[in-house]
Coordinates of C-alpha atoms and ligand atoms in Angstrom, one line a residue:
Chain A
X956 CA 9.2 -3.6 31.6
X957 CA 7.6 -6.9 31.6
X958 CA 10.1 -7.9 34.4
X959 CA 8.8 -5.6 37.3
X960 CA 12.0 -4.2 37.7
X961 CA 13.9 -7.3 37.9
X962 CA 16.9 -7.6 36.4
X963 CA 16.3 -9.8 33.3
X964 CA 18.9 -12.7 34.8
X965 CA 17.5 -13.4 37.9
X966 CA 14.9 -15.2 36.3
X967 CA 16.3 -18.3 34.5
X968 CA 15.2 -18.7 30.7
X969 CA 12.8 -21.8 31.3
X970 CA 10.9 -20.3 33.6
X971 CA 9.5 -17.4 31.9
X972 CA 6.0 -17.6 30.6
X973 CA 6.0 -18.6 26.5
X974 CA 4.8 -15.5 24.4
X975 CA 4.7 -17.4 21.1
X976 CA 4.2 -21.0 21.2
X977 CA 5.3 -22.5 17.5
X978 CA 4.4 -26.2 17.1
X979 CA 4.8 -28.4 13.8
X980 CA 4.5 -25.1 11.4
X981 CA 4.4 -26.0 7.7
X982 CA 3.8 -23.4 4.8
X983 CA 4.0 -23.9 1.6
X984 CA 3.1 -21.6 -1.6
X985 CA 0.9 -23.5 -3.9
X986 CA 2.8 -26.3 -4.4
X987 CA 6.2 -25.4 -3.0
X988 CA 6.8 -25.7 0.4
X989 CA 8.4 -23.4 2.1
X990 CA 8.3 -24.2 5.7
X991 CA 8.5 -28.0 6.7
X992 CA 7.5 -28.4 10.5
X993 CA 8.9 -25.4 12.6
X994 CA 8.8 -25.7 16.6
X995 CA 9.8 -22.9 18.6
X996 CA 9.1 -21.3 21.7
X997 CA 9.4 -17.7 22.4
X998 CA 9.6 -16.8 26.3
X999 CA 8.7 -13.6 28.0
X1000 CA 11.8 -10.9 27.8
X1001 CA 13.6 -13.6 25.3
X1002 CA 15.6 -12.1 22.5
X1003 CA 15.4 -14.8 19.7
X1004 CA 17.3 -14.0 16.4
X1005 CA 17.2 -15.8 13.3
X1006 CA 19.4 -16.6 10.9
X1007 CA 20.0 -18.5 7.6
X1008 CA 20.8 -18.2 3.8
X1009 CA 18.4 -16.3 1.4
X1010 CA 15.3 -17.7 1.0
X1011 CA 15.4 -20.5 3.7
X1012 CA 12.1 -18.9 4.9
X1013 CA 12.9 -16.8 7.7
X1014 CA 11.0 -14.0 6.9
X1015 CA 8.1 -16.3 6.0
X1016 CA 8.7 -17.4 9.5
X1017 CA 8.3 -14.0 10.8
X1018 CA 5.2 -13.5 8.8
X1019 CA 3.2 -16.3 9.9
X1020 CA 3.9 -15.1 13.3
X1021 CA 2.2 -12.5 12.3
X1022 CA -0.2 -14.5 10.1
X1023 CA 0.5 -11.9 7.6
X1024 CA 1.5 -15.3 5.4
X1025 CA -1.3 -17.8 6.5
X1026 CA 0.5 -20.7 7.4
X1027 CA -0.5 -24.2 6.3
X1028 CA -0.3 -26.7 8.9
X1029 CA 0.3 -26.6 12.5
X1030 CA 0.0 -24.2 14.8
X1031 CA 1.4 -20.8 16.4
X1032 CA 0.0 -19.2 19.7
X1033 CA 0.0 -15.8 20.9
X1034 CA 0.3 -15.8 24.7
X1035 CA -2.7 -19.1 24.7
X1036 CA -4.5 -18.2 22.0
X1037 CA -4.5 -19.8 18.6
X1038 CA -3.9 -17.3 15.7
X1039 CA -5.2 -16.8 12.9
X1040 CA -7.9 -20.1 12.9
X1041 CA -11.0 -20.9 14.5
X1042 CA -11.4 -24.6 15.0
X1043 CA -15.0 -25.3 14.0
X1044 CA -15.5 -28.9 14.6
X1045 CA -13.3 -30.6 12.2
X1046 CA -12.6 -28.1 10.7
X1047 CA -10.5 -25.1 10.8
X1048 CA -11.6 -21.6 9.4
X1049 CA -9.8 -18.2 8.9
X1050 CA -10.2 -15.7 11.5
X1051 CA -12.1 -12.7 10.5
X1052 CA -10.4 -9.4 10.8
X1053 CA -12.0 -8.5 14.4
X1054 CA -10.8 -11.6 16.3
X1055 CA -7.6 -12.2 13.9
X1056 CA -6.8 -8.3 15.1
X1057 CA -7.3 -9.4 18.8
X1058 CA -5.3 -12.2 18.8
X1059 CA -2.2 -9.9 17.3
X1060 CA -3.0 -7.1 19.5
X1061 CA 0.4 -7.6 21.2
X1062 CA 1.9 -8.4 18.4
X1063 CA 4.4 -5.2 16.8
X1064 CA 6.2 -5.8 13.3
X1065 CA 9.2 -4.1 11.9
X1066 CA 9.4 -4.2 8.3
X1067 CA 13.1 -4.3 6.2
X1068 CA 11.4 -1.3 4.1
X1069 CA 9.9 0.3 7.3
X1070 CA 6.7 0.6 5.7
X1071 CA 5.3 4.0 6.9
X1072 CA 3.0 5.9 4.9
X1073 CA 4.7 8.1 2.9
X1074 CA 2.1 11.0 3.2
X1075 CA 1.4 11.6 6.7
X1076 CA 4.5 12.8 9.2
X1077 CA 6.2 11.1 11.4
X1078 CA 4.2 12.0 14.4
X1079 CA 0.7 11.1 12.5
X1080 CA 2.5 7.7 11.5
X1081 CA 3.1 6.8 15.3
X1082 CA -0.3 8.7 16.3
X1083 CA -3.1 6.9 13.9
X1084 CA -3.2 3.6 15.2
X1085 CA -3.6 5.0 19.1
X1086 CA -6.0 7.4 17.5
X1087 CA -8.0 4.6 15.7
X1088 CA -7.2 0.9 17.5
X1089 CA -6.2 2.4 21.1
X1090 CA -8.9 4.6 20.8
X1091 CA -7.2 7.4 22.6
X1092 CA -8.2 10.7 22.3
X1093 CA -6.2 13.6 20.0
X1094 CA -4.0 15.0 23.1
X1095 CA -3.1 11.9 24.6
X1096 CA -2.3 10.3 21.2
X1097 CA -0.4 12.9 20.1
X1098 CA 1.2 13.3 23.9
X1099 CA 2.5 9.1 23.7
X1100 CA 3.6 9.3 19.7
X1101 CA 6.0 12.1 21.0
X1102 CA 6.9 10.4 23.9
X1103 CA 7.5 7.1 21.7
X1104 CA 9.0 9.4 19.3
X1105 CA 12.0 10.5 22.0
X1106 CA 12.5 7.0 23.4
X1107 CA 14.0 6.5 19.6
X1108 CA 15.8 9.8 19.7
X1109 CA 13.9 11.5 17.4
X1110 CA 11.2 13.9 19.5
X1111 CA 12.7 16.7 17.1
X1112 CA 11.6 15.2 13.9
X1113 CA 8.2 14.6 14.7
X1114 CA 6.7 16.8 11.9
X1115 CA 8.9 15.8 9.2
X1116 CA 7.4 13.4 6.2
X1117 CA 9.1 9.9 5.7
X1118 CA 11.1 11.6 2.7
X1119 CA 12.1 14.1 4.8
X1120 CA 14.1 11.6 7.0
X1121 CA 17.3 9.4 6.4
X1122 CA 16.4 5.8 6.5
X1123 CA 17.6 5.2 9.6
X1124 CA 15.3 7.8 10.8
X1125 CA 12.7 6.0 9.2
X1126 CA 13.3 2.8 10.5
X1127 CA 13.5 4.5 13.7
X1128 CA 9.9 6.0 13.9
X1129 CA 8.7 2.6 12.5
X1130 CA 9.6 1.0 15.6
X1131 CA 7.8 4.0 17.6
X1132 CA 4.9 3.2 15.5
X1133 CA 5.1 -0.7 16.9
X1134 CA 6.0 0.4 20.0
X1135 CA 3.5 2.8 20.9
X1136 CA 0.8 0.1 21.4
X1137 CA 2.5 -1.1 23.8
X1138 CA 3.1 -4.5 22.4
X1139 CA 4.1 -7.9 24.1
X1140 CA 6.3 -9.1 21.3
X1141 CA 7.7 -7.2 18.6
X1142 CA 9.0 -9.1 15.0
X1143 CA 11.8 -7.4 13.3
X1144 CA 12.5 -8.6 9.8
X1145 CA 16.0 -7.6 8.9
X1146 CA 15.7 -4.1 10.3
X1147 CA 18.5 -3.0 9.0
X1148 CA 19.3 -4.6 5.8
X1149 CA 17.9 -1.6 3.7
X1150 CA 20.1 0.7 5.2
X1151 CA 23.6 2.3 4.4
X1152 CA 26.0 0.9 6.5
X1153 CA 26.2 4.0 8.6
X1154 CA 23.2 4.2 9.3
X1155 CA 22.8 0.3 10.9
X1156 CA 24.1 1.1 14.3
X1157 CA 21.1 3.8 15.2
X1158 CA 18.7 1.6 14.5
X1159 CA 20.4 -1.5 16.1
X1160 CA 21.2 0.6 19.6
X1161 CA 17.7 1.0 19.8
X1162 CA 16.9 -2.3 19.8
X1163 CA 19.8 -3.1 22.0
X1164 CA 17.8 -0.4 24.4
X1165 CA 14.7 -2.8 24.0
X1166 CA 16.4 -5.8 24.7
X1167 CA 17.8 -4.0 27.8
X1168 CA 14.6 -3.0 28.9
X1169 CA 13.3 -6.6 28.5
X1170 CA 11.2 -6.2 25.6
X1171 CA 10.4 -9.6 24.0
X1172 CA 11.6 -10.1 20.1
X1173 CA 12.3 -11.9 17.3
X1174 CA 14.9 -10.8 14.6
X1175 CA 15.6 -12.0 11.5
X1176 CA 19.6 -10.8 10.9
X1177 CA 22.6 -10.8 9.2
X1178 CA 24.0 -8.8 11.5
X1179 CA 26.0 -11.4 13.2
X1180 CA 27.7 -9.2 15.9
X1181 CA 24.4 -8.3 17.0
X1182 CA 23.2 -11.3 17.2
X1183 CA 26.3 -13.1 19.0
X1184 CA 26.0 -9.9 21.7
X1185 CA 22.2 -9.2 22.4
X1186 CA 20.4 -12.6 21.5
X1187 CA 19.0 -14.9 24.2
X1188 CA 18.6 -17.6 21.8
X1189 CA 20.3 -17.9 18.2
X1190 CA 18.0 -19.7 15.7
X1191 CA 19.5 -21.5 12.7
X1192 CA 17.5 -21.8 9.7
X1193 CA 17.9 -23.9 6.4
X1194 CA 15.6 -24.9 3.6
X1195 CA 12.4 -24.5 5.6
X1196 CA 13.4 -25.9 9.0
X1197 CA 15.6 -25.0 11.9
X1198 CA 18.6 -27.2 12.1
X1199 CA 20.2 -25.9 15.6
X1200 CA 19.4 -23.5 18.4
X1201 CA 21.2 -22.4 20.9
X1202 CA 23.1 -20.0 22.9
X1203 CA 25.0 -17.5 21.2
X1204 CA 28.0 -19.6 22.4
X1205 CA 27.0 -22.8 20.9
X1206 CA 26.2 -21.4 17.5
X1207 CA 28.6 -19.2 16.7
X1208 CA 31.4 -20.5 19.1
X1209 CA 30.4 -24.2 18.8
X1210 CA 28.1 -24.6 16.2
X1211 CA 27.6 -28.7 15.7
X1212 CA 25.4 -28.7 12.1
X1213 CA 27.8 -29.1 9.1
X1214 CA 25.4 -26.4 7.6
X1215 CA 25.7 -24.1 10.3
X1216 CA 29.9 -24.6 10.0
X1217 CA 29.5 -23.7 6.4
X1218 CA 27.4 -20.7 7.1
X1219 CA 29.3 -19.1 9.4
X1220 CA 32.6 -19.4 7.1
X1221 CA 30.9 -17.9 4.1
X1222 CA 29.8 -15.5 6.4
X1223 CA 33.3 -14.7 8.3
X1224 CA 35.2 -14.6 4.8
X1225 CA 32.7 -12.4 3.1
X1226 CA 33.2 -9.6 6.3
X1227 CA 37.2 -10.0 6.1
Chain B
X244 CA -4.0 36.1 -43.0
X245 CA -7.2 34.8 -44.3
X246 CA -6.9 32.1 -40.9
X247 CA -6.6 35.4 -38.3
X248 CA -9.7 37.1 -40.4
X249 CA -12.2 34.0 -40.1
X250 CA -10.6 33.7 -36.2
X251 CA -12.2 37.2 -35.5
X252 CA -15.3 37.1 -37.6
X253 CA -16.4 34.2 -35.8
X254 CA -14.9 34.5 -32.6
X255 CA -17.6 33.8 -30.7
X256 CA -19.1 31.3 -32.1
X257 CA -15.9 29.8 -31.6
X258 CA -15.8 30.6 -28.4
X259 CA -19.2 29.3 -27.7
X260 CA -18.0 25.8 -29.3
X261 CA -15.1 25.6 -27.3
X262 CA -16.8 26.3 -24.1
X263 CA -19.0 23.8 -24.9
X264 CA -16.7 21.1 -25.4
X265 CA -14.5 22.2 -22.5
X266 CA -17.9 22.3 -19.8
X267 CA -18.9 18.8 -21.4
X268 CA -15.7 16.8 -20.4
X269 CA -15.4 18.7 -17.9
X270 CA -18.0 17.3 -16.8
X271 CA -18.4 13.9 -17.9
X272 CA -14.5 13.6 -16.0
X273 CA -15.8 15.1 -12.9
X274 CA -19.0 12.9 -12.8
X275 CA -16.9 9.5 -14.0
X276 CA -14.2 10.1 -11.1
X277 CA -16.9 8.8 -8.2
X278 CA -18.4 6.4 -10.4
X279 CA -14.6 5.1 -11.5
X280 CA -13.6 5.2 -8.3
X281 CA -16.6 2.6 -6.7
X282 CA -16.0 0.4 -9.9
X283 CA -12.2 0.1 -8.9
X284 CA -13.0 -0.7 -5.4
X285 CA -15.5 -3.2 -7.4
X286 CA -12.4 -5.0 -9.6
X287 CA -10.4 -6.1 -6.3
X288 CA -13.4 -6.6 -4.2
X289 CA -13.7 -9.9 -2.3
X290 CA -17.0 -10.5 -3.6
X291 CA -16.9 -12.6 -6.9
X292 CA -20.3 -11.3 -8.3
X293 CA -19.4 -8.0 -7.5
X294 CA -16.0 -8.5 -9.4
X295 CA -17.8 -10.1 -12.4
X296 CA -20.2 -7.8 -12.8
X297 CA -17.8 -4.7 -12.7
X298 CA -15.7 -6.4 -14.9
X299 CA -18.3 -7.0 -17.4
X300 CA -18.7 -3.4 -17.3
X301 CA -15.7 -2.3 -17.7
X302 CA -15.0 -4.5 -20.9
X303 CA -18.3 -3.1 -22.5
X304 CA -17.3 0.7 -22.2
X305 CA -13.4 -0.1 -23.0
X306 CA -14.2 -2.8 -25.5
X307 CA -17.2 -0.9 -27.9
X308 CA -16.5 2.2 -30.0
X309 CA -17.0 5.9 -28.0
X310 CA -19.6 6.5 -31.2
X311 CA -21.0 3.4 -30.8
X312 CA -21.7 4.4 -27.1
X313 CA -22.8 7.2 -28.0
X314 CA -25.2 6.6 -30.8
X315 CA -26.9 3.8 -28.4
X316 CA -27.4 5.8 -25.5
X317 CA -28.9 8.3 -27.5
X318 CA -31.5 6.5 -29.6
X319 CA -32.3 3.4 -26.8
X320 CA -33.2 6.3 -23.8
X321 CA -36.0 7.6 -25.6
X322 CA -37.3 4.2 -27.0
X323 CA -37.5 3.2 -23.4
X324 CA -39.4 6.3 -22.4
X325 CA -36.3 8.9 -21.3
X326 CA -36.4 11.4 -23.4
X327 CA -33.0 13.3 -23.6
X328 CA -31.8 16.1 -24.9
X329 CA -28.4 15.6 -27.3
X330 CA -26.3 17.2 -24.7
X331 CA -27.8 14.9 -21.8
X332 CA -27.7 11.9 -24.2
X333 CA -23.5 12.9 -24.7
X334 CA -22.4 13.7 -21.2
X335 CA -24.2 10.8 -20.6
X336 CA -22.8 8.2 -22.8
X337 CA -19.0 10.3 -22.0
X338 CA -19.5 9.5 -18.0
X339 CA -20.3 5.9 -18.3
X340 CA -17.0 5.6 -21.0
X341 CA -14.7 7.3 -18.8
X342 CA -15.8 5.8 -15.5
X343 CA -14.6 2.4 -17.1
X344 CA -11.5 3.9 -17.8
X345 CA -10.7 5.5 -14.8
X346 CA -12.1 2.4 -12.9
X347 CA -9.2 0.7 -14.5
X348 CA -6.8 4.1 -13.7
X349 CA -7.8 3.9 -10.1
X350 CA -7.2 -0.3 -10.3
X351 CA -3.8 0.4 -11.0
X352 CA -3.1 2.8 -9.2
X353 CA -4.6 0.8 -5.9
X354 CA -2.0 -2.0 -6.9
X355 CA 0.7 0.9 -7.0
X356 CA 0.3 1.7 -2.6
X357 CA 2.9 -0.8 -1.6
X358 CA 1.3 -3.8 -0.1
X359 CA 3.6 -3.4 3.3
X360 CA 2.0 -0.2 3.9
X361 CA -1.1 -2.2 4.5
X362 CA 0.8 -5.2 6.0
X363 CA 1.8 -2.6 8.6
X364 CA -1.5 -1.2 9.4
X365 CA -3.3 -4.7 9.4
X366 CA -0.2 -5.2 12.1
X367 CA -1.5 -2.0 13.8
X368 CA -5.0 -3.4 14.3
X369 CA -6.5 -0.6 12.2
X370 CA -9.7 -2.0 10.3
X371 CA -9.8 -2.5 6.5
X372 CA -12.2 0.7 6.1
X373 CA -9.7 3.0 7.4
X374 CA -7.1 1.5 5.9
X375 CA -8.4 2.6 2.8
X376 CA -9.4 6.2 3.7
X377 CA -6.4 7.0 5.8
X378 CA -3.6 4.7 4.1
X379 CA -4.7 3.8 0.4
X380 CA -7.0 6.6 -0.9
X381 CA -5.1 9.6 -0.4
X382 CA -2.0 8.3 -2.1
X383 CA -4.4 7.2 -4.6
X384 CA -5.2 10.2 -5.9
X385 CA -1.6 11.4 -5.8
X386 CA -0.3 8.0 -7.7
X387 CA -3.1 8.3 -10.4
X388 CA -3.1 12.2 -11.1
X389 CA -1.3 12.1 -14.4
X390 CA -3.5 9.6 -15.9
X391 CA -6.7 11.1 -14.9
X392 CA -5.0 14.2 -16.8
X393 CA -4.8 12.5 -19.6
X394 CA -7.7 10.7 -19.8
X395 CA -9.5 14.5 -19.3
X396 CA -7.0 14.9 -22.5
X397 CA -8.5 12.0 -24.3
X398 CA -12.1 12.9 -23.1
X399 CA -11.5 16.6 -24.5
X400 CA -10.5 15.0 -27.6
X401 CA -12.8 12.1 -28.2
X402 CA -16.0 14.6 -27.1
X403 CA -15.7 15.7 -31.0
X404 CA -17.4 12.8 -32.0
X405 CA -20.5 13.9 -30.4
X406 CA -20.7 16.3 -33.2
X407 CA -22.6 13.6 -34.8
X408 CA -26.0 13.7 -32.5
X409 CA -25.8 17.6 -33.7
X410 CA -24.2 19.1 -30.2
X411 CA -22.7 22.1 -31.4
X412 CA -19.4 21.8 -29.7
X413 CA -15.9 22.9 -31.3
X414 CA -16.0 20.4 -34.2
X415 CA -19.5 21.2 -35.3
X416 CA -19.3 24.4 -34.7
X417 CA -16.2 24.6 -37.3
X418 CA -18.0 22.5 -39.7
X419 CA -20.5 25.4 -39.6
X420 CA -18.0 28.0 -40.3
X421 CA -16.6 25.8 -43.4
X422 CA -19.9 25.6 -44.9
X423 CA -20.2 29.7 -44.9
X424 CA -16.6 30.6 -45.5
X425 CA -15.7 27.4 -47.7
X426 CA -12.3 27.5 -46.4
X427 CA -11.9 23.8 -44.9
X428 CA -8.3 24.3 -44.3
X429 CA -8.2 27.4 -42.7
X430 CA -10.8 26.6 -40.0
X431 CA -9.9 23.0 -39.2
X432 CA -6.6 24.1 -38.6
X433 CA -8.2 27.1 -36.4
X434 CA -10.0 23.8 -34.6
X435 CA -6.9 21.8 -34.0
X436 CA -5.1 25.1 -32.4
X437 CA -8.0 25.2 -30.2
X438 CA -8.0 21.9 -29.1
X439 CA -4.0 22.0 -28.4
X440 CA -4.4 25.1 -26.4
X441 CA -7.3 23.7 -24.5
X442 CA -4.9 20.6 -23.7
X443 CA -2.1 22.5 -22.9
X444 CA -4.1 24.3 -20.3
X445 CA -5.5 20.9 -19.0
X446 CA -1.9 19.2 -18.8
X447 CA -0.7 22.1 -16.7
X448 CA -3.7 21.9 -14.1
X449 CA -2.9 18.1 -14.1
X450 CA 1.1 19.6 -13.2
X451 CA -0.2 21.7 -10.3
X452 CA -2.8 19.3 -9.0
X453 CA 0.3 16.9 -8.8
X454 CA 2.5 19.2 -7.0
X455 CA 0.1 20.4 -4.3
X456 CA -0.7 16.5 -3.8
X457 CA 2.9 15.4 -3.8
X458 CA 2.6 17.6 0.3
X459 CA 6.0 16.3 1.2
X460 CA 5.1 12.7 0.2
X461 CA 7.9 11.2 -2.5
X462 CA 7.2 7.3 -1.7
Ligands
ATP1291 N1 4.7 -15.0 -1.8 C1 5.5 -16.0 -2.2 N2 5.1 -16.9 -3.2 C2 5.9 -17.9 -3.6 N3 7.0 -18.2 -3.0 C3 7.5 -17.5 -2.0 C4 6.8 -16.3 -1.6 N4 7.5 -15.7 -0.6 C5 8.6 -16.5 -0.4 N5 8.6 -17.5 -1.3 C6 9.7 -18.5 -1.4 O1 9.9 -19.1 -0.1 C7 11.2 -19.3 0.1 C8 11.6 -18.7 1.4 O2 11.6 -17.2 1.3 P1 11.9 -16.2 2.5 O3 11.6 -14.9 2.0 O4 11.1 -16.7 3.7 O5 13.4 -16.5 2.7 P2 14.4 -15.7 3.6 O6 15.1 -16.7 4.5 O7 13.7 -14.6 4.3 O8 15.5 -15.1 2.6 P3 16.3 -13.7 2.6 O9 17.4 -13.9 3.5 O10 16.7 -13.6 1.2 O11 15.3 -12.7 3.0 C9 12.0 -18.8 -1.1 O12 12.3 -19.9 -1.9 C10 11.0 -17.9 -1.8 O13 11.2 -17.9 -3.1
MG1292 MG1 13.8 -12.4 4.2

C-alpha cells in the first residue's frame, strides 16, 4: 500500500525512507538495566523480526517504540519526529498525552494477550478508536471496522464478545483494531505465543498478507519459520543489546555470533 | 410457639423496624457509591495532594469505630449549628463510612482492568477521559459487584448500632418488644431471622446484578 503499486523488490532496501529511527537506546528499571545502547533502523515496507532468549528485552524493545516503557537514554523517531520527549533547553521533558498521541498516531501495537476489551464486541472493539481518535462518524466507523474486520477473515463474527471467539479469533480482530487507523508501522509482540498451536497459523497468514501488501512491522517471535520466510531483516537480541542483524540467510543460514550459534541449536533441538 | 405468637402480635412494628433499617442502608450504599467512586479515582490520581488528602480520609472512616462515627457526627453537627434529626445524623455518618470502604472496593477493582487493556487504547490515541468511561468504568462495576453486595451486607448489619442515637430500626425496635413481652430470647432470635432473610434477599440481588453485568463479558 505504501508502495504505490510497486512491487516491494523493485525498490532496494536502503533506499526506502526510515519509519523508526533507533539510536543509542538504553532502558533500565530502577537500577537494572535492561537495554544497553540499541541502534536500529526501520525502513518503509521492511519486515524486521526479533528474536532472542527470555527476558533479553525484546519486548521492552517493542514497548519503547511505543514509549509505552519510557526509555532512558537515547533516542527513537517516528517518521522525523522524536517520541515521547520534548527537548526544553537542556533539558528533556515527557510528552504530554496530546503530542505523545500524535507522535504514535501511525504507530499500531499487537499485544501477546491481544488486549481487547472484554465487554464490548468485536465490531465496537475495531469501531471506538475511529469513532473517538479518527473522529469518524457512526456509519462510516462502523462501515471500515467491518471492512477491517473481513480483511482478517472474520466480517461474520463482528457481533460476537471477545469470549465468544477462539484466541486466534481474538488476536485476529486485534490486528483489525490496529489496522483500522491506518497505521504506518505496526509492533507485534509475540502474536502468537498465547495461542494453541492450531490456532498460530491464522493469525500468522494474516500477517504474511501484511507483509505482502507492504505493510511496515516489527515482530518479536519465536516462530522461526516465519521469521526465516517473511522477514526483511532478522534481529538478534541478547542481554539488552543486538548482537547480529541480517538477512534471513545470514542468521539462520550463517549466523557468525557464538550466541546466535547457541540459540539456534537450543532452538532446532527443542522443535525435533 | 411462644416465638410465632410475639412474630404476629407485633408484626408490624416489626415490619416498621425492618423497613427502616432496610431504606437506611439502602440508602447510605446508594449515596456512598458516587462518593466512593470519586475517592477511588482520588487514591490513584496523579495529583499528590489529592492522593494524600483522600487517603487521609479513607484511613479515618476505616480506621475509627462505626459508633464512634456515629456518635461524633451526631453530637458535633448541632454544636456547629446543623441541627439533625437522628436518622439524618445515621445515614449521614453510614455514607461517609461506606464511601471509604467502597473507595477502597472500587481502588481494587480499578487495579483488577488489565493494564494492557489501557496499553492498547493509549496505542489507539483514545484520551485518558474515555479511557476510563469506555474501557475502565464499565468493567468496574462488573469486577466490584460482589463486594459492593457485601459491603450492603455489612452496612445492613452494622446499621444496628444506630440503635444507640434512639433510631427505631430492627434492633431497637426488638429491644422494645423485650421490654413488654420480657422474652429476650424469643425476640432476638426473631431479629437475627430478620436480618438473615433481609441478607439473603440482598446477596441474591447482588447474584442478578452480576449476571446481567457479566453481558457476554468473561475477561
Ligand atoms: N516492568 C519491569 N520492571 C522491572 N524489570 C522488568 C520489567 N519488565 C521487564 N523487566 C526485566 O527486563 C528484562 C527484559 O525483559 P523483556 O520482557 O523485555 O524480555 P523478553 O526478551 O521480551 O523476554 P521473553 O522472551 O520472555 O518475552 C528481564 O530481565 C525482565 O525481568
Ligand atoms: Mg517478551
Amino acid at each position: 500500500m505504501a508502495l504505490n503499486g510497486q512491487p516491494r523488490v523493485e525498490l532496494a532496501a536502503s533506499d526506502r525512507e526510515v519509519v523508526i529511527e533507533v539510536e543509542e537506546l538504553t532502558k533500565t528499571f530502577g537500577p537494572v538495566p535492561v537495554l544497553n545502547g540499541i541502534d536500529l533502523k526501520i525502513r518503509r515496507s521492511e519486515v524486521v523480526c526479533i528474536i532472542g532468549p527470555s527476558g533479553s528485552g525484546k519486548s521492552t524493545l517493542l514497548r519503547c517504540l511505543a514509549f509505552l516503557d519510557p526509555y532512558t537514554g537515547g533516542r527513537v523517531s517516528i517518521e522525523g519526529q522524536l517520541l515521547g520527549y520534548k527537548q526544553q533547553g537542556e533539558r528533556r521533558l515527557m510528552q504530554g498525552h496530546r503530542e505523545l498521541a500524535k507522535v504514535r498516531r501511525n504507530v499500531g501495537m499487537v499485544f501477546q494477550h491481544f488486549n481487547l476489551w472484554p465487554h464490548m464486541t468485536a465490531l465496537e472493539n475495531v469501531a471506538l478508536a475511529l469513532r473517538v481518535t479518527r473522529k469518524l462518524k457512526a456509519d462510516q466507523a462502523e462501515r471500515e471496522a467491518r471492512e477491517a474486520l473481513s480483511k482478517v477473515g472474520l466480517g461474520d463474527k463482528a457481533g460476537n464478545y471477545p469470549s465468544q471467539l477462539s484466541g486466534g479469533q481474538q488476536q485476529r480482530v486485534a490486528i483489525a483494531r490496529a489496522l483500522a487507523m491506518k497505521p504506518h508501522v505496526i509492533l507485534f509482540d509475540e502474536p502468537t505465543s498465547a495461542l494453541d498451536p492450531e490456532l498460530v497459523g491464522e493469525v500468522l497468514g494474516v500477517m504474511r498478507q501484511l507483509a505482502v501488501e507492504g505493510m511496515t512491522m516489527a515482530i518479536v517471535t519465536h516462530e522461526m519459520g516465519f521469521a526465516a520466510q517473511m522477514a526483511d531483516t532478522v534481529v538478534f537480541m541478547d542481554r539488552g543489546v543486538i548482537l547480529e542483524q541480517g538477512s534471513p540467510d545470514e542468521i539462520f543460514k550463517n549466523p557468525r555470533n557464538d550466541r546466535l550459534k547457541q540459540f539456534l541449536d537450543t532452538w532446532r533441538t527443542r522443535s525435533f | 410457639m411462644e416465638f410465632l405468637h410475639i412474630a404476629w402480635a407485633y408484626k408490624e412494628m416489626l415490619l416498621v423496624g425492618a423497613a427502616t433499617t432496610a431504606v437506611i442502608s439502602g440508602a447510605s450504599i446508594l449515596l456512598g457509591m458516587p462518593l466512593g467512586l470519586a475517592f477511588a479515582f482520588g487514591l490513584v490520581s496523579h495529583n499528590r495532594p489529592i492522593r494524600l488528602f483522600c487517603a487521609v480520609y479513607r484511613s479515618f472512616w476505616r480506621g475509627t469505630p462505626l459508633l464512634v462515627q456515629i456518635l461524633l457526627v451526631f453530637y458535633l453537627l448541632p454544636s456547629i449549628g446543623l441541627d439533625l434529626s437522628p436518622v439524618t445524623a445515621a445515614v449521614l455518618a453510614l455514607i461517609l463510612n461506606t464511601s471509604a470502604f467502597q473507595a477502597e472496593i472500587f481502588r481494587g477493582g480499578l487495579s483488577a482492568v488489565p493494564k494492557g487493556q489501557v496499553e492498547a487504547a493509549q496505542m489507539l490515541g483514545i484520551a485518558p477521559i474515555t479511557i476510563r468511561r469506555r474501557i475502565v468504568i464499565p468493567q468496574l462495576l462488573r469486577l466490584v459487584t460482589p463486594a459492593i453486595t457485601n459491603e450492603f451486607i455489612s452496612i445492613l448489619k452494622n446499621s444496628s448500632i444506630i440503635s444507640v442515637i434512639s433510631v427505631t430500626e430492627l434492633l431497637r425496635t426488638g429491644q422494645q418488644i423485650v421490654s413488654a413481652t420480657y422474652r429476650p430470647l424469643e425476640v432476638y432470635g426473631l431479629i437475627a431471622i430478620i436480618y438473615i432473610v433481609m441478607n439473603l434477599v440482598i446477596a441474591q440481588l447482588g447474584r442478578r446484578a452480576e449476571a446481567r453485568l457479566a453481558r457476554g463479558a468473561r475477561a
